[in-house]
Amino acid sequence: MRTLLFDIDGTLLLTNQGGAGAFEQALTEEFSLPEPSINVSFAGRTDRSLLAQLLTINDLPETAENVRRLQQRYVSVFPNVLRQRGGTVLPGVRDLLAKLHDEPRVRICVMTGNLQQTGEHKLAHFDLLPYVQWISGGEFDSHRDDLARRTATIIQDRHGTQSLHNVIVIGDTTADVRCGHAIGARVLAVCTGGDNHADLQTESPMAILPDLSNVDQVCDLLLT
């Protein structure tokens, strides 16, 4: 059986910068910062790396306790921020997941830089969570390649060593492509998020699509 590892933000959905808004609110509430800086790049990052950088640029020590406090507050405020910001499921995603969910040759999973809790909340908010078997989140790894390697261990533990030879990553950034290659997976890239076609092409994914709206074409790529 093939394991499909979908990214979330920019691949399946958009949250109108809900993550950035939640981090800003969390810094304000937890560390009494009236105007915290969130001037960092989010695309392709793990939340573990963002937690560390956000503390640093706001002149807060990057201690384990501060990371824990910021993460806990971020998870707490995120649901309300997401409700306020709204967002959208990207073209074709709902139909694609529904079709793949009925396909016995694949398992739908998620590998995301989000914390597992906030990733689950995003998927649940947009009614996508029922399609997903499990989520590997970005709370432990500062680098996306390390996230991919940890996810490969999850695949091996859950589904057996042979499953590692039948994995496809679906993502929207060059970091998604690189981390897929780091575990020997093929990668389907989409131009709906962090990077454009030219940038994605430099990392040599198996295919690049403008979006996931052509469900039959996407299924052909993911099932062959």
Coordinates of C-alpha atoms in Angstrom, one line a residue:
M1 CA 0.0 0.0 0.0
R2 CA 1.2 3.5 -0.8
T3 CA 1.6 6.2 1.8
L4 CA 0.6 9.7 0.7
L5 CA 2.1 12.5 2.9
F6 CA 0.2 15.7 2.4
D7 CA 1.5 19.1 3.6
I8 CA -1.3 21.3 5.0
D9 CA -0.7 25.0 4.5
G10 CA -0.5 26.1 0.9
T11 CA -1.2 22.5 -0.2
L12 CA -4.6 21.6 1.2
L13 CA -5.8 24.9 2.6
L14 CA -5.1 28.5 3.5
T15 CA -5.8 30.1 6.8
N16 CA -5.4 33.8 6.0
Q17 CA -2.2 33.9 8.1
G18 CA -4.0 32.3 11.1
G19 CA -0.7 30.9 12.4
A20 CA 1.0 34.3 12.3
G21 CA -1.9 35.9 14.1
A22 CA -2.0 33.2 16.8
F23 CA 1.8 33.5 17.4
E24 CA 1.4 37.3 17.7
Q25 CA -1.4 36.9 20.2
A26 CA 0.5 34.2 22.1
L27 CA 3.6 36.4 22.5
T28 CA 1.4 39.3 23.6
E29 CA -0.5 37.4 26.2
E30 CA 2.3 35.1 27.5
F31 CA 5.2 37.5 27.7
S32 CA 3.4 40.8 28.0
L33 CA 4.7 42.2 24.7
P34 CA 2.5 45.0 23.4
E35 CA 3.8 44.8 19.9
P36 CA 5.7 41.6 19.3
S37 CA 7.6 41.0 16.1
I38 CA 6.5 38.2 13.9
N39 CA 8.6 39.3 10.9
V40 CA 9.8 35.8 10.0
S41 CA 9.3 33.5 7.0
F42 CA 6.7 30.8 7.6
A43 CA 6.7 28.9 4.3
G44 CA 8.2 25.4 4.6
R45 CA 9.2 25.9 8.2
T46 CA 8.4 23.7 11.3
D47 CA 6.7 25.3 14.2
R48 CA 9.6 24.1 16.4
S49 CA 11.9 26.3 14.4
L50 CA 9.4 29.2 14.5
L51 CA 9.0 29.0 18.2
A52 CA 12.8 29.4 18.7
Q53 CA 13.1 32.2 16.2
L54 CA 10.1 34.2 17.5
L55 CA 11.6 34.1 21.0
T56 CA 15.0 35.3 19.7
I57 CA 13.7 38.2 17.6
N58 CA 11.6 39.4 20.5
D59 CA 14.7 39.4 22.9
L60 CA 13.4 36.5 24.9
P61 CA 15.8 33.7 26.0
E62 CA 15.3 30.5 24.0
T63 CA 15.0 28.3 27.0
A64 CA 13.0 25.1 27.2
E65 CA 10.6 26.8 29.6
N66 CA 10.0 29.7 27.2
V67 CA 9.5 27.4 24.3
R68 CA 7.0 25.4 26.3
R69 CA 5.1 28.5 27.4
L70 CA 4.9 30.0 23.9
Q71 CA 3.8 26.7 22.4
Q72 CA 1.2 26.1 25.1
R73 CA -0.3 29.6 24.7
Y74 CA -0.1 29.3 20.9
V75 CA -2.1 26.1 20.9
S76 CA -4.6 27.7 23.3
V77 CA -5.3 30.8 21.2
F78 CA -5.1 29.2 17.8
P79 CA -8.7 27.9 17.5
N80 CA -10.3 31.3 18.1
V81 CA -7.8 33.1 15.8
L82 CA -8.6 30.6 13.0
R83 CA -12.4 31.2 13.5
Q84 CA -11.7 34.9 13.2
R85 CA -9.4 34.7 10.2
G86 CA -11.4 32.1 8.2
G87 CA -9.6 30.7 5.2
T88 CA -10.3 28.3 2.4
V89 CA -9.8 24.8 1.2
L90 CA -7.7 24.9 -2.0
P91 CA -9.2 23.9 -5.4
G92 CA -9.8 20.2 -5.9
V93 CA -8.7 19.2 -2.4
R94 CA -12.0 18.0 -1.0
D95 CA -12.9 16.0 -4.1
L96 CA -9.4 14.5 -4.3
L97 CA -9.3 13.4 -0.7
A98 CA -12.8 11.9 -1.0
K99 CA -11.7 9.9 -4.1
L100 CA -8.4 8.8 -2.5
H101 CA -10.2 7.8 0.7
D102 CA -12.2 5.2 -1.3
E103 CA -9.0 3.9 -3.0
P104 CA -7.7 0.7 -1.2
R105 CA -4.2 1.1 -2.6
V106 CA -3.3 4.2 -0.6
R107 CA -3.4 5.6 2.9
I108 CA -3.8 9.3 3.3
C109 CA -1.5 10.8 5.9
V110 CA -0.2 14.3 6.8
M111 CA 3.4 15.5 7.3
T112 CA 3.3 19.1 8.3
G113 CA 5.4 21.7 10.0
N114 CA 2.5 22.6 12.2
L115 CA 2.3 21.3 15.7
Q116 CA 0.2 18.1 15.6
Q117 CA -2.5 19.8 17.6
T118 CA -2.9 22.8 15.4
G119 CA -2.6 20.7 12.3
E120 CA -5.5 18.6 13.5
H121 CA -7.4 21.7 14.3
K122 CA -6.9 23.1 10.8
L123 CA -8.1 19.9 9.2
A124 CA -11.0 19.6 11.5
H125 CA -12.1 23.2 11.0
F126 CA -12.3 22.6 7.2
D127 CA -13.9 19.1 7.6
L128 CA -10.8 17.3 6.2
L129 CA -9.7 15.4 9.2
P130 CA -11.9 12.3 8.6
Y131 CA -9.9 11.6 5.5
V132 CA -6.6 11.4 7.3
Q133 CA -5.2 8.3 9.0
W134 CA -2.5 10.0 11.0
I135 CA -0.5 13.2 11.3
S136 CA 3.3 13.8 11.8
G137 CA 3.8 17.3 13.1
G138 CA 6.6 19.8 13.5
E139 CA 6.9 20.1 17.3
F140 CA 10.1 18.1 17.6
D141 CA 12.2 19.1 14.6
S142 CA 13.8 22.4 13.6
H143 CA 14.6 21.2 10.1
R144 CA 12.0 19.8 7.7
D145 CA 14.4 17.0 6.6
D146 CA 14.5 15.8 10.2
L147 CA 10.7 15.9 10.3
A148 CA 10.7 13.7 7.2
R149 CA 13.1 11.2 8.7
R150 CA 11.0 11.0 11.9
T151 CA 8.0 10.5 9.7
A152 CA 9.7 7.7 7.9
T153 CA 10.3 6.0 11.2
I154 CA 6.5 6.3 12.0
I155 CA 5.7 4.7 8.6
Q156 CA 8.1 1.9 9.3
D157 CA 6.8 1.3 12.8
R158 CA 3.1 1.5 11.8
H159 CA 3.2 -0.2 8.4
G160 CA 6.5 -2.1 8.1
T161 CA 9.9 -1.5 6.5
Q162 CA 8.6 -2.2 2.9
S163 CA 6.2 0.7 3.2
L164 CA 9.2 3.1 3.1
H165 CA 9.7 2.2 -0.6
N166 CA 6.2 3.4 -1.6
V167 CA 5.8 7.0 -0.3
I168 CA 4.8 10.2 -2.1
V169 CA 5.0 13.6 -0.6
I170 CA 2.6 16.3 -1.8
G171 CA 3.6 19.9 -1.0
D172 CA 3.9 23.5 -2.1
T173 CA 7.5 24.5 -1.2
T174 CA 11.0 23.6 -2.1
A175 CA 11.4 22.4 1.5
D176 CA 8.7 19.9 0.9
V177 CA 10.5 18.6 -2.1
R178 CA 13.8 18.4 -0.4
C179 CA 12.5 16.6 2.7
G180 CA 10.7 14.1 0.5
H181 CA 13.9 13.3 -1.3
A182 CA 15.7 13.1 2.0
I183 CA 13.7 9.9 2.7
G184 CA 13.8 8.6 -0.8
A185 CA 10.2 9.5 -1.6
R186 CA 8.8 10.9 -4.8
V187 CA 7.3 14.4 -4.6
L188 CA 4.3 16.0 -6.3
A189 CA 4.6 19.8 -6.0
V190 CA 1.8 22.3 -6.4
C191 CA 2.0 26.0 -7.0
T192 CA -0.6 27.0 -4.5
G193 CA 1.5 28.2 -1.6
G194 CA 5.1 29.1 -0.8
D195 CA 7.0 28.7 -4.0
N196 CA 6.4 29.2 -7.7
H197 CA 7.0 26.8 -10.6
A198 CA 10.5 27.9 -11.3
D199 CA 11.6 27.6 -7.7
L200 CA 10.0 24.2 -7.3
Q201 CA 11.6 22.9 -10.6
T202 CA 15.1 23.5 -9.2
E203 CA 14.4 20.6 -6.7
S204 CA 13.3 18.1 -9.4
P205 CA 10.0 16.9 -8.1
M206 CA 8.3 14.1 -10.1
A207 CA 5.7 16.6 -11.3
I208 CA 4.6 20.2 -10.7
L209 CA 0.9 21.2 -11.0
P210 CA -0.8 24.6 -10.7
D211 CA -3.1 23.1 -8.1
L212 CA -5.0 19.9 -7.3
S213 CA -8.2 20.7 -9.2
N214 CA -7.7 18.1 -12.0
V215 CA -8.6 15.2 -9.7
D216 CA -8.2 12.5 -12.3
Q217 CA -4.8 13.8 -13.3
V218 CA -3.6 14.0 -9.7
C219 CA -4.9 10.5 -9.0
D220 CA -3.1 9.1 -12.0
L221 CA 0.1 10.6 -10.7
L222 CA -0.4 9.4 -7.1
L223 CA -1.6 5.9 -8.0
T224 CA 0.9 4.9 -10.7

